[in-house]
mmCIF file of N, CA, C and O in Angstrom:
data_model
loop_
_atom_site.group_PDB
_atom_site.id
_atom_site.type_symbol
_atom_site.label_atom_id
_atom_site.label_comp_id
_atom_site.label_asym_id
_atom_site.label_seq_id
_atom_site.Cartn_x
_atom_site.Cartn_y
_atom_site.Cartn_z
ATOM 1 N N MET A 238 112.953 -87.177 -31.773
ATOM 2 C CA MET A 238 112.589 -87.462 -33.078
ATOM 3 C C MET A 238 111.161 -88.015 -32.872
ATOM 4 O O MET A 238 110.917 -88.594 -31.546
ATOM 5 N N ILE A 239 110.380 -87.476 -33.518
ATOM 6 C CA ILE A 239 108.813 -87.786 -32.976
ATOM 7 C C ILE A 239 108.387 -88.964 -33.863
ATOM 8 O O ILE A 239 108.417 -88.931 -35.390
ATOM 9 N N GLY A 240 107.762 -90.026 -33.423
ATOM 10 C CA GLY A 240 106.941 -91.156 -34.256
ATOM 11 C C GLY A 240 105.832 -90.999 -34.701
ATOM 12 O O GLY A 240 104.833 -90.461 -33.920
ATOM 13 N N ILE A 241 105.138 -91.246 -35.879
ATOM 14 C CA ILE A 241 104.363 -91.021 -36.835
ATOM 15 C C ILE A 241 103.635 -92.171 -37.174
ATOM 16 O O ILE A 241 104.353 -92.758 -37.954
ATOM 17 N N GLU A 242 102.641 -92.978 -36.825
ATOM 18 C CA GLU A 242 102.122 -93.702 -37.623
ATOM 19 C C GLU A 242 101.306 -93.324 -38.634
ATOM 20 O O GLU A 242 100.147 -92.409 -38.596
ATOM 21 N N LYS A 243 101.368 -94.128 -39.937
ATOM 22 C CA LYS A 243 100.540 -93.673 -41.131
ATOM 23 C C LYS A 243 100.259 -94.877 -41.794
ATOM 24 O O LYS A 243 101.048 -95.606 -42.389
ATOM 25 N N GLU A 244 99.102 -95.633 -42.140
ATOM 26 C CA GLU A 244 98.497 -96.412 -42.286
ATOM 27 C C GLU A 244 99.425 -97.847 -42.387
ATOM 28 O O GLU A 244 100.031 -98.364 -43.173
ATOM 29 N N GLY A 245 99.656 -98.483 -41.163
ATOM 30 C CA GLY A 245 100.535 -99.438 -40.935
ATOM 31 C C GLY A 245 101.938 -99.067 -40.372
ATOM 32 O O GLY A 245 102.788 -99.902 -40.195
ATOM 33 N N GLU A 246 102.121 -97.881 -41.282
ATOM 34 C CA GLU A 246 103.670 -97.717 -41.224
ATOM 35 C C GLU A 246 104.439 -96.838 -40.392
ATOM 36 O O GLU A 246 103.634 -96.246 -39.898
ATOM 37 N N SER A 247 105.456 -96.944 -39.951
ATOM 38 C CA SER A 247 106.085 -96.308 -39.060
ATOM 39 C C SER A 247 107.086 -95.160 -39.603
ATOM 40 O O SER A 247 107.689 -95.317 -40.096
ATOM 41 N N MET A 248 106.813 -93.662 -39.309
ATOM 42 C CA MET A 248 107.346 -92.699 -40.363
ATOM 43 C C MET A 248 107.894 -91.871 -39.043
ATOM 44 O O MET A 248 107.334 -91.632 -37.831
ATOM 45 N N LEU A 249 109.091 -91.474 -39.028
ATOM 46 C CA LEU A 249 110.027 -90.761 -37.824
ATOM 47 C C LEU A 249 109.776 -89.493 -38.863
ATOM 48 O O LEU A 249 110.561 -89.072 -39.811
ATOM 49 N N ALA A 250 109.644 -88.475 -38.151
ATOM 50 C CA ALA A 250 109.739 -87.157 -38.384
ATOM 51 C C ALA A 250 110.806 -86.478 -37.575
ATOM 52 O O ALA A 250 110.976 -86.741 -36.411
ATOM 53 N N GLU A 251 111.948 -85.727 -38.361
ATOM 54 C CA GLU A 251 113.054 -85.423 -37.484
ATOM 55 C C GLU A 251 113.041 -83.546 -37.315
ATOM 56 O O GLU A 251 112.120 -82.896 -38.116
ATOM 57 N N ALA A 252 113.225 -83.153 -36.158
ATOM 58 C CA ALA A 252 112.916 -81.920 -35.593
ATOM 59 C C ALA A 252 114.026 -81.248 -35.791
ATOM 60 O O ALA A 252 115.212 -81.996 -34.765
ATOM 61 N N LYS A 253 114.582 -80.246 -36.699
ATOM 62 C CA LYS A 253 115.713 -79.756 -36.408
ATOM 63 C C LYS A 253 115.810 -78.306 -35.724
ATOM 64 O O LYS A 253 114.579 -77.460 -35.986
ATOM 65 N N ILE A 254 116.663 -78.070 -34.690
ATOM 66 C CA ILE A 254 116.844 -76.564 -34.095
ATOM 67 C C ILE A 254 118.047 -76.183 -34.349
ATOM 68 O O ILE A 254 119.206 -76.755 -34.124
ATOM 69 N N ASN A 255 118.151 -74.913 -34.936
ATOM 70 C CA ASN A 255 119.493 -74.276 -34.846
ATOM 71 C C ASN A 255 119.684 -73.212 -34.096
ATOM 72 O O ASN A 255 118.697 -72.101 -33.882
ATOM 73 N N VAL A 256 120.608 -72.998 -33.263
ATOM 74 C CA VAL A 256 120.603 -72.083 -32.166
ATOM 75 C C VAL A 256 121.953 -71.349 -32.609
ATOM 76 O O VAL A 256 122.841 -71.648 -32.822
ATOM 77 N N GLU A 257 121.692 -70.016 -32.932
ATOM 78 C CA GLU A 257 122.994 -69.307 -32.969
ATOM 79 C C GLU A 257 123.183 -68.031 -31.501
ATOM 80 O O GLU A 257 122.034 -67.580 -30.874
ATOM 81 N N LEU A 258 124.185 -68.021 -31.210
ATOM 82 C CA LEU A 258 124.506 -67.584 -30.037
ATOM 83 C C LEU A 258 125.739 -66.064 -30.415
ATOM 84 O O LEU A 258 126.578 -66.200 -31.116
ATOM 85 N N ASP A 259 125.403 -64.999 -29.565
ATOM 86 C CA ASP A 259 126.298 -63.801 -29.727
ATOM 87 C C ASP A 259 127.215 -63.611 -28.943
ATOM 88 O O ASP A 259 126.763 -63.522 -27.529
ATOM 89 N N VAL A 260 128.209 -64.264 -28.969
ATOM 90 C CA VAL A 260 129.378 -64.692 -27.780
ATOM 91 C C VAL A 260 129.888 -63.266 -27.088
ATOM 92 O O VAL A 260 130.003 -63.058 -26.019
ATOM 93 N N SER A 261 129.599 -62.302 -27.877
ATOM 94 C CA SER A 261 130.363 -60.884 -27.137
ATOM 95 C C SER A 261 129.061 -60.346 -26.612
ATOM 96 O O SER A 261 129.263 -60.149 -25.255
ATOM 97 N N SER A 262 127.946 -60.500 -26.716
ATOM 98 C CA SER A 262 126.693 -60.392 -25.720
ATOM 99 C C SER A 262 126.574 -61.369 -24.161
ATOM 100 O O SER A 262 126.857 -60.745 -23.067
ATOM 101 N N ILE A 263 127.055 -62.843 -24.757
ATOM 102 C CA ILE A 263 127.305 -63.334 -23.368
ATOM 103 C C ILE A 263 128.494 -62.965 -22.742
ATOM 104 O O ILE A 263 128.437 -63.039 -21.362
ATOM 105 N N LYS A 264 129.473 -62.878 -23.004
ATOM 106 C CA LYS A 264 130.668 -62.017 -22.598
ATOM 107 C C LYS A 264 130.542 -60.883 -21.557
ATOM 108 O O LYS A 264 130.871 -60.826 -20.660
ATOM 109 N N LYS A 265 129.702 -59.980 -22.364
ATOM 110 C CA LYS A 265 129.408 -58.928 -21.581
ATOM 111 C C LYS A 265 128.337 -59.204 -20.305
ATOM 112 O O LYS A 265 128.499 -58.665 -19.598
ATOM 113 N N TYR A 266 127.381 -59.932 -20.601
ATOM 114 C CA TYR A 266 126.912 -60.084 -19.750
ATOM 115 C C TYR A 266 127.426 -60.816 -18.466
ATOM 116 O O TYR A 266 127.337 -60.663 -17.347
ATOM 117 N N ILE A 267 128.130 -62.001 -18.968
ATOM 118 C CA ILE A 267 128.962 -62.592 -17.842
ATOM 119 C C ILE A 267 129.538 -61.610 -16.817
ATOM 120 O O ILE A 267 129.843 -61.874 -15.499
ATOM 121 N N GLN A 268 130.574 -60.398 -17.533
ATOM 122 C CA GLN A 268 131.421 -59.707 -17.046
ATOM 123 C C GLN A 268 130.327 -58.975 -16.197
ATOM 124 O O GLN A 268 131.172 -58.287 -14.818
ATOM 125 N N GLN A 269 129.669 -58.636 -16.810
ATOM 126 C CA GLN A 269 128.597 -57.654 -16.032
ATOM 127 C C GLN A 269 128.533 -58.151 -14.599
ATOM 128 O O GLN A 269 128.342 -57.738 -13.403
ATOM 129 N N LYS A 270 127.822 -59.538 -14.609
ATOM 130 C CA LYS A 270 127.417 -60.404 -13.451
ATOM 131 C C LYS A 270 128.784 -60.099 -12.184
ATOM 132 O O LYS A 270 128.649 -59.977 -11.030
ATOM 133 N N ILE A 271 130.065 -60.671 -13.053
ATOM 134 C CA ILE A 271 131.232 -60.638 -12.047
ATOM 135 C C ILE A 271 131.214 -59.235 -11.488
ATOM 136 O O ILE A 271 131.683 -59.641 -10.304
ATOM 137 N N ASP A 272 131.290 -58.355 -12.157
ATOM 138 C CA ASP A 272 131.488 -57.351 -11.486
ATOM 139 C C ASP A 272 130.386 -56.521 -10.399
ATOM 140 O O ASP A 272 130.866 -56.111 -9.471
ATOM 141 N N GLU A 273 129.189 -57.041 -10.673
ATOM 142 C CA GLU A 273 128.055 -56.780 -9.778
ATOM 143 C C GLU A 273 128.686 -57.695 -8.233
ATOM 144 O O GLU A 273 128.621 -56.833 -7.177
ATOM 145 N N GLN A 274 129.274 -59.021 -8.566
ATOM 146 C CA GLN A 274 129.768 -59.466 -7.280
ATOM 147 C C GLN A 274 131.064 -59.091 -6.858
ATOM 148 O O GLN A 274 131.084 -58.865 -5.404
ATOM 149 N N VAL A 275 131.766 -58.448 -7.327
ATOM 150 C CA VAL A 275 133.042 -57.919 -6.957
ATOM 151 C C VAL A 275 132.660 -56.736 -6.321
ATOM 152 O O VAL A 275 133.244 -56.489 -4.931
ATOM 153 N N LYS A 276 131.935 -55.838 -6.649
ATOM 154 C CA LYS A 276 131.514 -54.725 -6.291
ATOM 155 C C LYS A 276 130.909 -55.006 -4.718
ATOM 156 O O LYS A 276 131.251 -53.978 -4.229
ATOM 157 N N GLU A 277 130.072 -55.945 -4.869
ATOM 158 C CA GLU A 277 129.497 -56.238 -3.429
ATOM 159 C C GLU A 277 130.527 -56.748 -2.629
ATOM 160 O O GLU A 277 130.391 -56.603 -1.466
ATOM 161 N N SER A 278 131.435 -57.615 -2.883
ATOM 162 C CA SER A 278 132.539 -58.343 -2.081
ATOM 163 C C SER A 278 133.546 -57.008 -1.734
ATOM 164 O O SER A 278 133.996 -57.532 -0.798
ATOM 165 N N LEU A 279 133.834 -56.542 -2.151
ATOM 166 C CA LEU A 279 134.942 -55.747 -2.123
ATOM 167 C C LEU A 279 134.664 -54.039 -1.569
ATOM 168 O O LEU A 279 133.920 -53.586 -1.962
ATOM 169 N N PHE A 280 135.198 -53.898 -0.186
ATOM 170 C CA PHE A 280 135.014 -52.751 0.005
ATOM 171 C C PHE A 280 136.122 -51.969 0.244
ATOM 172 O O PHE A 280 136.383 -50.788 -0.166
ATOM 173 N N LEU A 281 137.340 -52.447 1.043
ATOM 174 C CA LEU A 281 138.560 -51.956 1.386
ATOM 175 C C LEU A 281 139.800 -52.642 0.486
ATOM 176 O O LEU A 281 139.545 -53.900 0.542
ATOM 177 N N VAL A 282 140.313 -52.176 -0.020
ATOM 178 C CA VAL A 282 141.442 -52.717 -0.650
ATOM 179 C C VAL A 282 143.033 -52.195 -0.424
ATOM 180 O O VAL A 282 142.905 -51.389 -0.213
ATOM 181 N N ASP A 283 143.910 -53.186 -0.266
ATOM 182 C CA ASP A 283 145.347 -52.841 -0.076
ATOM 183 C C ASP A 283 146.029 -52.552 -1.364
ATOM 184 O O ASP A 283 145.307 -52.674 -2.510
ATOM 185 N N VAL A 284 147.139 -52.132 -1.300
ATOM 186 C CA VAL A 284 148.043 -52.092 -2.650
ATOM 187 C C VAL A 284 148.248 -53.175 -3.710
ATOM 188 O O VAL A 284 148.217 -53.122 -4.419
ATOM 189 N N ASP A 285 148.677 -54.391 -2.659
ATOM 190 C CA ASP A 285 148.583 -55.832 -3.510
ATOM 191 C C ASP A 285 147.668 -56.315 -4.310
ATOM 192 O O ASP A 285 147.458 -56.620 -5.488
ATOM 193 N N THR A 286 146.258 -55.785 -3.792
ATOM 194 C CA THR A 286 144.696 -56.153 -4.365
ATOM 195 C C THR A 286 144.985 -55.054 -5.487
ATOM 196 O O THR A 286 144.154 -55.681 -6.598
ATOM 197 N N LEU A 287 145.029 -53.955 -5.359
ATOM 198 C CA LEU A 287 144.799 -53.068 -6.434
ATOM 199 C C LEU A 287 145.910 -53.569 -7.552
ATOM 200 O O LEU A 287 145.278 -53.486 -8.769
ATOM 201 N N CYS A 288 146.933 -53.652 -7.299
ATOM 202 C CA CYS A 288 147.996 -54.752 -8.518
ATOM 203 C C CYS A 288 147.257 -55.686 -8.797
ATOM 204 O O CYS A 288 147.117 -55.557 -10.447
ATOM 205 N N LYS A 289 146.687 -56.742 -8.279
ATOM 206 C CA LYS A 289 146.256 -57.555 -8.746
ATOM 207 C C LYS A 289 144.720 -57.389 -9.656
ATOM 208 O O LYS A 289 144.674 -57.821 -10.941
ATOM 209 N N LYS A 290 144.052 -56.535 -8.907
ATOM 210 C CA LYS A 290 142.647 -56.184 -9.984
ATOM 211 C C LYS A 290 142.936 -55.293 -11.360
ATOM 212 O O LYS A 290 142.258 -55.636 -11.978
ATOM 213 N N CYS A 291 144.358 -54.813 -11.271
ATOM 214 C CA CYS A 291 144.626 -53.718 -12.622
ATOM 215 C C CYS A 291 145.487 -54.524 -13.239
ATOM 216 O O CYS A 291 145.790 -54.027 -14.193
ATOM 217 N N SER A 292 146.015 -55.595 -13.064
ATOM 218 C CA SER A 292 147.098 -56.292 -13.847
ATOM 219 C C SER A 292 148.292 -55.563 -13.817
ATOM 220 O O SER A 292 148.902 -55.630 -14.856
ATOM 221 N N MET A 293 148.975 -55.276 -12.887
ATOM 222 C CA MET A 293 149.765 -54.149 -12.976
ATOM 223 C C MET A 293 150.908 -54.194 -11.904
ATOM 224 O O MET A 293 150.341 -55.048 -10.861
ATOM 225 N N SER A 294 151.970 -54.231 -12.152
ATOM 226 C CA SER A 294 153.544 -54.022 -10.932
ATOM 227 C C SER A 294 153.132 -53.333 -9.987
ATOM 228 O O SER A 294 152.470 -52.390 -10.172
ATOM 229 N N ARG A 295 153.909 -53.941 -8.690
ATOM 230 C CA ARG A 295 153.816 -52.767 -7.586
ATOM 231 C C ARG A 295 154.160 -51.346 -8.322
ATOM 232 O O ARG A 295 153.572 -50.278 -7.935
ATOM 233 N N ARG A 296 155.665 -51.631 -8.802
ATOM 234 C CA ARG A 296 156.278 -50.308 -9.269
ATOM 235 C C ARG A 296 155.475 -49.746 -10.008
ATOM 236 O O ARG A 296 155.321 -48.119 -9.881
ATOM 237 N N PHE A 297 154.930 -50.231 -11.139
ATOM 238 C CA PHE A 297 154.127 -49.348 -12.211
ATOM 239 C C PHE A 297 152.941 -48.693 -11.167
ATOM 240 O O PHE A 297 152.537 -47.547 -11.337
ATOM 241 N N MET A 298 152.164 -49.390 -10.503
ATOM 242 C CA MET A 298 151.265 -48.719 -9.498
ATOM 243 C C MET A 298 151.660 -47.672 -8.952
ATOM 244 O O MET A 298 150.794 -46.543 -8.764
ATOM 245 N N GLU A 299 152.674 -47.840 -7.911
ATOM 246 C CA GLU A 299 153.419 -46.940 -7.123
ATOM 247 C C GLU A 299 153.656 -45.494 -8.032
ATOM 248 O O GLU A 299 153.230 -44.161 -7.775
ATOM 249 N N GLU A 300 154.170 -45.711 -9.168
ATOM 250 C CA GLU A 300 154.555 -44.561 -9.910
ATOM 251 C C GLU A 300 153.566 -43.906 -10.673
ATOM 252 O O GLU A 300 153.502 -42.450 -10.866
ATOM 253 N N GLU A 301 152.757 -44.884 -11.159
ATOM 254 C CA GLU A 301 151.664 -44.117 -12.318
ATOM 255 C C GLU A 301 150.447 -43.542 -11.515
ATOM 256 O O GLU A 301 149.665 -42.771 -11.869
ATOM 257 N N PHE A 302 149.848 -44.320 -10.451
ATOM 258 C CA PHE A 302 149.083 -43.998 -9.660
ATOM 259 C C PHE A 302 148.927 -43.731 -8.208
ATOM 260 O O PHE A 302 148.476 -42.368 -7.687
ATOM 261 N N LEU A 303 149.664 -44.403 -7.167
ATOM 262 C CA LEU A 303 149.620 -44.248 -5.800
ATOM 263 C C LEU A 303 150.270 -42.825 -5.487
ATOM 264 O O LEU A 303 149.970 -42.619 -4.454
ATOM 265 N N ASN A 304 151.135 -42.490 -6.051
ATOM 266 C CA ASN A 304 151.774 -41.246 -5.910
ATOM 267 C C ASN A 304 150.980 -39.844 -6.338
ATOM 268 O O ASN A 304 151.391 -38.792 -5.760
ATOM 269 N N ASP A 305 149.976 -40.120 -7.075
ATOM 270 C CA ASP A 305 148.815 -39.199 -7.711
ATOM 271 C C ASP A 305 148.212 -38.232 -6.261
ATOM 272 O O ASP A 305 148.050 -39.196 -5.617
ATOM 273 N N PRO A 306 148.398 -37.101 -6.706
ATOM 274 C CA PRO A 306 147.632 -36.301 -5.401
ATOM 275 C C PRO A 306 146.122 -36.785 -5.324
ATOM 276 O O PRO A 306 145.308 -36.799 -3.974
ATOM 277 N N ARG A 307 145.302 -37.227 -6.373
ATOM 278 C CA ARG A 307 144.170 -37.854 -5.842
ATOM 279 C C ARG A 307 144.085 -38.962 -5.009
ATOM 280 O O ARG A 307 143.095 -39.128 -4.663
ATOM 281 N N PHE A 308 144.998 -39.882 -5.323
ATOM 282 C CA PHE A 308 145.187 -40.966 -4.986
ATOM 283 C C PHE A 308 145.452 -40.844 -3.265
ATOM 284 O O PHE A 308 144.910 -41.437 -2.420
ATOM 285 N N LYS A 309 146.170 -39.875 -2.872
ATOM 286 C CA LYS A 309 146.584 -39.743 -1.685
ATOM 287 C C LYS A 309 145.186 -38.944 -0.894
ATOM 288 O O LYS A 309 145.141 -39.532 0.424
ATOM 289 N N LEU A 310 144.439 -38.405 -1.426
ATOM 290 C CA LEU A 310 143.448 -38.207 -0.801
ATOM 291 C C LEU A 310 142.614 -39.107 -0.610
ATOM 292 O O LEU A 310 141.809 -38.807 0.704
ATOM 293 N N ILE A 311 142.168 -40.293 -0.759
ATOM 294 C CA ILE A 311 141.543 -41.559 -0.563
ATOM 295 C C ILE A 311 142.131 -42.345 0.062
ATOM 296 O O ILE A 311 141.498 -43.283 0.462
ATOM 297 N N GLU A 312 143.521 -42.247 0.460
ATOM 298 C CA GLU A 312 144.175 -42.792 1.205
ATOM 299 C C GLU A 312 143.977 -43.285 2.675
ATOM 300 O O GLU A 312 143.673 -42.065 3.282
ATOM 301 N N LYS A 313 143.451 -44.275 3.127
ATOM 302 C CA LYS A 313 143.427 -44.545 4.553
ATOM 303 C C LYS A 313 144.734 -45.364 5.112
ATOM 304 O O LYS A 313 145.185 -46.262 4.799
ATOM 305 N N ARG A 314 145.489 -44.865 6.313
ATOM 306 C CA ARG A 314 146.617 -45.676 6.666
ATOM 307 C C ARG A 314 145.905 -45.992 8.189
ATOM 308 O O ARG A 314 145.456 -45.507 8.844
ATOM 309 N N LYS A 315 147.177 -47.157 8.457
ATOM 310 C CA LYS A 315 146.981 -47.662 9.972
ATOM 311 C C LYS A 315 148.549 -48.175 9.882
ATOM 312 O O LYS A 315 148.660 -49.513 8.981
ATOM 313 N N ALA A 316 148.924 -47.779 10.690
ATOM 314 C CA ALA A 316 150.506 -48.171 10.853
ATOM 315 C C ALA A 316 151.368 -48.029 9.553
ATOM 316 O O ALA A 316 150.889 -46.621 8.916
ATOM 317 N N ARG A 317 151.579 -48.991 9.084
ATOM 318 C CA ARG A 317 152.466 -48.696 7.522
ATOM 319 C C ARG A 317 151.575 -49.307 6.391
ATOM 320 O O ARG A 317 151.907 -49.352 5.471
ATOM 321 N N LYS A 318 150.358 -49.579 6.723
ATOM 322 C CA LYS A 318 149.542 -50.247 5.764
ATOM 323 C C LYS A 318 148.478 -49.249 5.527
ATOM 324 O O LYS A 318 148.082 -48.417 5.931
ATOM 325 N N ARG A 319 148.670 -49.651 3.912
ATOM 326 C CA ARG A 319 147.744 -48.198 3.240
ATOM 327 C C ARG A 319 146.180 -49.014 2.798
ATOM 328 O O ARG A 319 146.654 -49.916 1.943
ATOM 329 N N PHE A 320 145.351 -48.567 2.734
ATOM 330 C CA PHE A 320 143.894 -48.858 2.157
ATOM 331 C C PHE A 320 143.294 -48.059 1.447
ATOM 332 O O PHE A 320 143.377 -46.878 1.961
ATOM 333 N N TYR A 321 142.344 -48.454 0.637
ATOM 334 C CA TYR A 321 141.528 -47.562 -0.481
ATOM 335 C C TYR A 321 140.181 -47.988 -0.504
ATOM 336 O O TYR A 321 140.140 -49.388 -0.463
ATOM 337 N N TYR A 322 139.190 -47.252 -0.744
ATOM 338 C CA TYR A 322 137.817 -47.811 -0.845
ATOM 339 C C TYR A 322 137.936 -48.035 -2.253
ATOM 340 O O TYR A 322 138.368 -47.483 -2.980
ATOM 341 N N TRP A 323 137.434 -49.222 -2.349
ATOM 342 C CA TRP A 323 137.477 -49.801 -4.013
ATOM 343 C C TRP A 323 137.019 -48.996 -4.828
ATOM 344 O O TRP A 323 137.372 -48.870 -5.925
ATOM 345 N N GLU A 324 135.752 -48.577 -4.926
ATOM 346 C CA GLU A 324 134.994 -47.936 -5.728
ATOM 347 C C GLU A 324 135.676 -46.489 -5.864
ATOM 348 O O GLU A 324 135.702 -45.884 -7.022
ATOM 349 N N GLU A 325 136.140 -45.740 -4.690
ATOM 350 C CA GLU A 325 136.779 -44.475 -4.867
ATOM 351 C C GLU A 325 138.042 -44.822 -5.935
ATOM 352 O O GLU A 325 138.475 -43.879 -6.561
ATOM 353 N N ALA A 326 138.774 -45.846 -5.339
ATOM 354 C CA ALA A 326 140.053 -45.957 -6.235
ATOM 355 C C ALA A 326 139.875 -46.314 -7.723
ATOM 356 O O ALA A 326 140.643 -45.741 -8.836
ATOM 357 N N LYS A 327 138.824 -47.202 -8.108
ATOM 358 C CA LYS A 327 138.642 -47.254 -9.219
ATOM 359 C C LYS A 327 138.118 -46.075 -10.165
ATOM 360 O O LYS A 327 138.719 -45.967 -11.323
ATOM 361 N N GLU A 328 137.505 -45.206 -9.459
ATOM 362 C CA GLU A 328 137.106 -44.193 -10.082
ATOM 363 C C GLU A 328 138.501 -42.900 -10.440
ATOM 364 O O GLU A 328 138.662 -42.823 -11.424
ATOM 365 N N VAL A 329 139.303 -43.212 -9.650
ATOM 366 C CA VAL A 329 140.670 -42.379 -9.602
ATOM 367 C C VAL A 329 141.636 -43.013 -10.505
ATOM 368 O O VAL A 329 141.983 -41.903 -11.642
ATOM 369 N N ILE A 330 141.612 -44.074 -10.618
ATOM 370 C CA ILE A 330 142.333 -45.199 -11.768
ATOM 371 C C ILE A 330 141.796 -44.819 -13.235
ATOM 372 O O ILE A 330 142.413 -44.344 -14.077
ATOM 373 N N GLU A 331 140.557 -44.532 -13.179
ATOM 374 C CA GLU A 331 139.676 -44.295 -14.519
ATOM 375 C C GLU A 331 140.252 -42.661 -14.890
ATOM 376 O O GLU A 331 140.438 -42.432 -16.191
ATOM 377 N N GLU A 332 139.771 -41.932 -13.757
ATOM 378 C CA GLU A 332 140.594 -40.626 -14.647
ATOM 379 C C GLU A 332 141.508 -40.412 -14.914
ATOM 380 O O GLU A 332 142.174 -39.760 -16.043
ATOM 381 N N ILE A 333 142.776 -41.350 -14.374
ATOM 382 C CA ILE A 333 144.074 -40.800 -14.233
ATOM 383 C C ILE A 333 144.623 -41.784 -15.739
ATOM 384 O O ILE A 333 145.107 -41.176 -17.053
ATOM 385 N N ILE A 334 143.944 -42.863 -16.229
ATOM 386 C CA ILE A 334 144.145 -43.395 -17.329
ATOM 387 C C ILE A 334 143.295 -42.882 -18.411
ATOM 388 O O ILE A 334 144.038 -42.925 -19.484
ATOM 389 N N ASN A 335 142.525 -42.224 -18.231
ATOM 390 C CA ASN A 335 141.701 -41.253 -19.434
ATOM 391 C C ASN A 335 142.535 -39.996 -19.662
ATOM 392 O O ASN A 335 142.503 -39.348 -20.847
ATOM 393 N N GLU A 336 143.713 -39.747 -18.824
ATOM 394 C CA GLU A 336 144.607 -38.467 -19.266
ATOM 395 C C GLU A 336 146.023 -38.829 -19.959
ATOM 396 O O GLU A 336 146.599 -38.015 -20.314
ATOM 397 N N TRP A 337 146.102 -40.474 -19.890
ATOM 398 C CA TRP A 337 147.375 -40.873 -20.825
ATOM 399 C C TRP A 337 146.852 -40.454 -21.871
ATOM 400 O O TRP A 337 146.011 -40.285 -23.164
#
């Protein structure tokens, strides 16, 4: 509130501010920033991490994605452990999903 003096009287003027938020734009911006951070922080992922990132069970991931020849091409193995470059894996997952 702003105080204004007028001929010995104290008058108070009210300032009202109305703020409208575009929730979908805010969510989109936040998701973009999260994706940027994840992209910078993930280099290699294993099967368990893929399952978590995609919100899929291990069985579904195996049946729908990991047995696909495109996934086999990007697979890196060390002993019995399988790894994938995150960016390549993401692209292959998108390709397969787009075919559903």
